[in-house]
Amino acid sequence: MFPNQPGPIGIFDSGYGGLTILHGIRQLLPEYDYLYLGDNARAPYGPRSFNVVYEFTRQAVEKLFEMGCHLVILGCNTASAKALRTIQQVDLPQWDSQRRVLGVIRPTAEVVGSLTQSRHVGVLATEGTIKSESYNLEIKKLHPDIMVSGVACPFWVPLVEYNEADSPGADYFVKKCIDQMMRIDPLIDTIILGCTHYPLLMPKILKYLPAGVRVVPQGEYVADSLHRYLLRHPQMEQCCSKNATVHYLTTENPDKFKEQAQIFLHEPVVVENISLG
């Protein structure tokens, strides 16, 4: 059904935020080939139902497998929260039991135990990710003693995608969510940025965070987790081609993708339009 020769590592996101995950992975593992797919035409996924997010994500993963990927990273918190488990348990055995799909929530949940001293952790994310309680469940599974509180930040993604992350108007929305988080639990000493867009708001986030509170962006931790995964699974590592290339696919207008990608990557990209479903 799918090509068997070595192929690129697939990175999927509903939009542009997964580019921060791709950037983190390429910083650590530059020798591999990567294929990034953004379902920009149907973004955002955050407000959509579990079933819709699962169906869209399944279509994207299948497309990346068809294009030669043996390993796909869901560089999207909403897709990781709402679709990953079903794809792993239901679809992969039917498609190809040798292929793998990984998410971004577990790597972050794994590392947070070594970062928090107070054992009180906050999660800032989209409405869909917060409602799924995926971070709460994953962190509790790994670190039962940690208290987890979540706040949805519905305006943060538009601020990034409309290139307003540095604007004075962004201050209001960033401060509002952080203040809400600290009111819920003043003992929080570590905050996970549970959306891949949010690192682009880092200057504002750091501006309004109380002293001593650590921020956890996902890119470097997902990259480190992937590196360890490939070391543990040499057969999968051998299925990942190594020519240091990266290709970009979008379901939206390629010109619009190029413009947005500059915000996330600060480098020009060549992008191809594809359709899903």
XYZ file of C-alpha atoms in Angstrom:
277
model
C 0.000 0.000 0.000
C 2.813 2.414 0.940
C 6.371 2.763 -0.463
C 8.944 0.624 1.346
C 12.194 2.439 0.597
C 13.573 4.904 3.199
C 11.701 8.206 3.239
C 11.412 11.522 5.086
C 10.101 12.030 8.601
C 6.606 13.483 8.317
C 5.506 16.436 10.443
C 1.794 17.227 10.432
C -0.069 20.227 11.814
C -3.474 21.741 11.229
C -1.730 24.992 10.371
C 1.585 26.735 10.932
C 2.373 26.082 14.590
C 3.988 22.729 13.851
C 6.752 24.681 12.138
C 8.087 25.429 15.649
C 8.243 21.658 16.235
C 9.947 21.116 12.877
C 12.447 23.871 13.693
C 13.301 22.262 17.049
C 13.750 18.841 15.449
C 15.912 20.171 12.618
C 18.148 21.979 15.120
C 18.937 18.663 16.817
C 18.642 16.258 13.865
C 19.602 18.214 10.728
C 20.795 15.179 8.747
C 17.320 13.710 8.162
C 14.813 14.508 5.409
C 11.512 16.086 6.484
C 8.105 16.460 4.864
C 5.862 19.067 6.504
C 2.119 19.025 5.837
C -0.125 21.862 7.007
C -3.885 21.410 6.638
C -4.231 25.192 6.521
C -7.447 25.162 4.493
C -9.300 23.493 7.373
C -7.534 25.146 10.318
C -8.046 25.796 13.143
C -8.674 22.349 14.584
C -9.041 23.595 18.175
C -12.834 24.201 18.179
C -13.665 21.107 16.096
C -15.144 17.867 17.488
C -13.084 14.773 18.292
C -14.523 12.920 15.292
C -13.744 15.689 12.808
C -10.189 16.174 14.123
C -9.612 12.424 13.991
C -10.879 12.164 10.400
C -8.809 15.124 9.176
C -5.688 13.862 10.964
C -6.159 10.327 9.646
C -6.352 11.686 6.079
C -3.138 13.661 6.583
C -1.210 10.755 8.094
C -2.306 8.462 5.273
C -1.148 11.055 2.717
C 2.280 11.316 4.380
C 2.616 7.526 4.401
C 1.695 7.451 0.699
C 4.452 10.009 0.070
C 7.074 7.745 1.616
C 7.122 8.586 5.330
C 7.541 5.657 7.737
C 7.344 7.879 10.822
C 4.943 10.790 11.301
C 5.002 13.322 14.151
C 1.711 15.050 14.940
C 3.218 18.487 15.533
C -0.214 19.674 16.670
C -1.511 19.494 20.223
C -5.161 19.255 19.155
C -4.464 16.354 16.774
C -2.300 14.682 19.427
C -5.103 15.088 21.975
C -8.037 14.058 19.808
C -6.690 11.683 17.153
C -3.358 10.085 18.051
C -4.600 7.214 20.204
C -7.254 6.083 17.690
C -4.797 6.240 14.799
C -2.239 4.215 16.765
C -4.714 1.599 17.974
C -7.170 1.316 15.057
C -5.620 2.580 11.815
C -1.946 1.590 12.006
C -2.647 -2.163 12.393
C -4.832 -1.978 9.268
C -2.454 0.188 7.241
C 1.026 -1.068 8.121
C 2.060 -2.270 11.572
C 5.659 -1.206 10.876
C 4.782 2.495 10.482
C 4.606 4.806 13.475
C 2.757 7.974 14.496
C 3.934 9.976 17.528
C 2.493 13.067 19.235
C 3.754 16.119 21.108
C 1.928 15.736 24.431
C 3.738 12.755 25.950
C 7.303 14.136 25.449
C 6.285 17.328 27.256
C 4.509 15.409 30.017
C 7.572 13.211 30.512
C 9.980 16.096 31.032
C 7.807 18.292 33.240
C 8.375 16.061 36.271
C 12.043 17.037 36.328
C 11.299 20.757 35.880
C 8.733 21.562 38.579
C 9.762 21.983 42.211
C 6.355 22.910 43.636
C 4.626 20.003 41.767
C 2.047 22.515 40.510
C 1.984 22.829 36.700
C -0.070 25.024 34.371
C -1.054 24.362 30.759
C -1.856 27.190 28.322
C -3.448 25.781 25.158
C -6.349 25.937 22.720
C -9.877 25.267 23.875
C -9.875 21.815 22.252
C -6.677 20.714 23.985
C -7.814 21.999 27.383
C -11.240 20.336 27.070
C -9.645 17.023 26.098
C -7.710 17.035 29.410
C -4.939 15.174 27.579
C -2.161 16.946 29.460
C -3.832 16.303 32.819
C -4.233 12.600 32.034
C -0.729 12.127 30.613
C 1.010 14.043 33.419
C -1.011 12.248 36.129
C -0.127 8.894 34.551
C 3.592 9.687 34.675
C 3.682 11.927 37.770
C 0.706 11.228 40.068
C 1.824 13.846 42.604
C 1.657 16.806 40.185
C -1.343 19.171 40.244
C -2.290 20.328 36.730
C -4.372 23.411 35.871
C -5.338 24.461 32.342
C -6.416 27.743 30.737
C -7.637 28.101 27.149
C -6.161 31.020 25.190
C -8.422 31.364 22.116
C -6.922 34.657 20.890
C -3.273 33.643 20.966
C -3.224 31.712 17.661
C -4.828 34.565 15.655
C -2.337 37.006 17.194
C 0.513 34.908 15.801
C -1.020 34.162 12.404
C -1.963 37.791 11.797
C 1.617 38.779 12.685
C 0.449 40.701 15.770
C 2.600 38.828 18.288
C 4.789 41.884 18.874
C 1.958 44.420 18.868
C 0.818 46.352 21.970
C -2.613 44.739 21.571
C -1.101 41.308 22.233
C -0.136 42.377 25.753
C -3.760 42.465 26.907
C -4.572 38.917 25.787
C -1.297 37.405 27.016
C -1.494 39.068 30.422
C -5.165 38.094 30.812
C -4.483 34.350 30.367
C -1.388 34.328 32.575
C -3.183 36.241 35.343
C -6.079 33.783 35.123
C -3.677 30.860 35.393
C -1.940 32.243 38.473
C -5.273 33.033 40.134
C -6.374 29.418 39.661
C -3.206 28.135 41.344
C -0.637 30.618 42.727
C 1.731 27.701 43.485
C 2.379 26.975 39.791
C 6.106 27.152 39.045
C 6.089 25.598 35.545
C 3.841 26.442 32.591
C 3.592 24.265 29.485
C 2.868 26.051 26.219
C 0.418 23.444 24.927
C 0.067 24.966 21.470
C 2.843 25.117 18.916
C 2.031 28.727 17.990
C 2.660 30.047 21.470
C 6.500 30.156 21.439
C 6.192 33.110 19.047
C 4.552 35.010 21.921
C 7.448 34.197 24.252
C 8.644 37.806 24.805
C 5.152 38.808 25.963
C 4.731 35.636 28.036
C 8.005 36.212 29.862
C 7.036 39.841 30.421
C 3.932 38.924 32.419
C 4.988 35.709 34.134
C 5.717 35.990 37.874
C 9.383 35.691 38.810
C 10.539 32.112 39.205
C 7.921 30.546 36.929
C 9.454 28.436 34.166
C 8.020 28.210 30.637
C 8.153 24.938 28.682
C 7.972 25.356 24.885
C 7.667 22.011 23.145
C 10.103 22.102 20.214
C 13.313 21.147 22.010
C 11.642 18.466 24.164
C 9.876 16.842 21.220
C 13.186 16.874 19.326
C 15.012 15.247 22.233
C 12.245 12.646 22.582
C 12.428 11.850 18.853
C 16.206 11.513 19.051
C 15.893 9.015 21.908
C 13.106 7.170 20.064
C 15.298 6.685 16.975
C 18.165 5.428 19.130
C 15.833 2.878 20.753
C 14.336 1.807 17.409
C 17.218 1.306 14.920
C 14.913 -0.375 12.391
C 12.790 2.782 12.204
C 15.909 4.960 12.114
C 17.091 3.056 9.034
C 13.745 3.796 7.341
C 14.387 7.567 7.635
C 16.325 8.986 4.685
C 19.217 11.367 5.338
C 19.850 14.055 2.744
C 19.178 17.073 5.000
C 16.192 18.189 2.917
C 12.829 19.635 3.910
C 9.726 19.914 1.747
C 6.497 21.721 2.569
C 2.918 20.848 1.634
C -0.233 22.854 2.306
C -3.939 22.435 1.608
C -4.193 26.231 1.320
C -2.759 28.856 -1.001
C 1.021 28.237 -1.293
C 1.759 31.986 -1.384
C -0.059 32.498 1.883
C 1.843 29.576 3.416
C 5.175 31.068 2.302
C 4.284 34.375 3.930
C 3.266 32.749 7.221
C 6.208 30.350 7.247
C 8.564 33.350 7.227
C 7.074 34.375 10.590
C 7.856 30.969 12.101
C 11.092 29.990 10.365
C 12.687 33.276 9.237
C 13.753 31.624 5.993
C 12.172 31.294 2.536
C 10.395 28.024 1.765
C 9.205 26.239 -1.366
C 5.715 24.861 -0.872
C 3.362 22.655 -2.873
C -0.445 22.599 -2.748
C -2.168 19.240 -2.126
C -5.694 18.112 -1.269
C -6.854 15.786 1.504
C -10.064 13.783 1.806
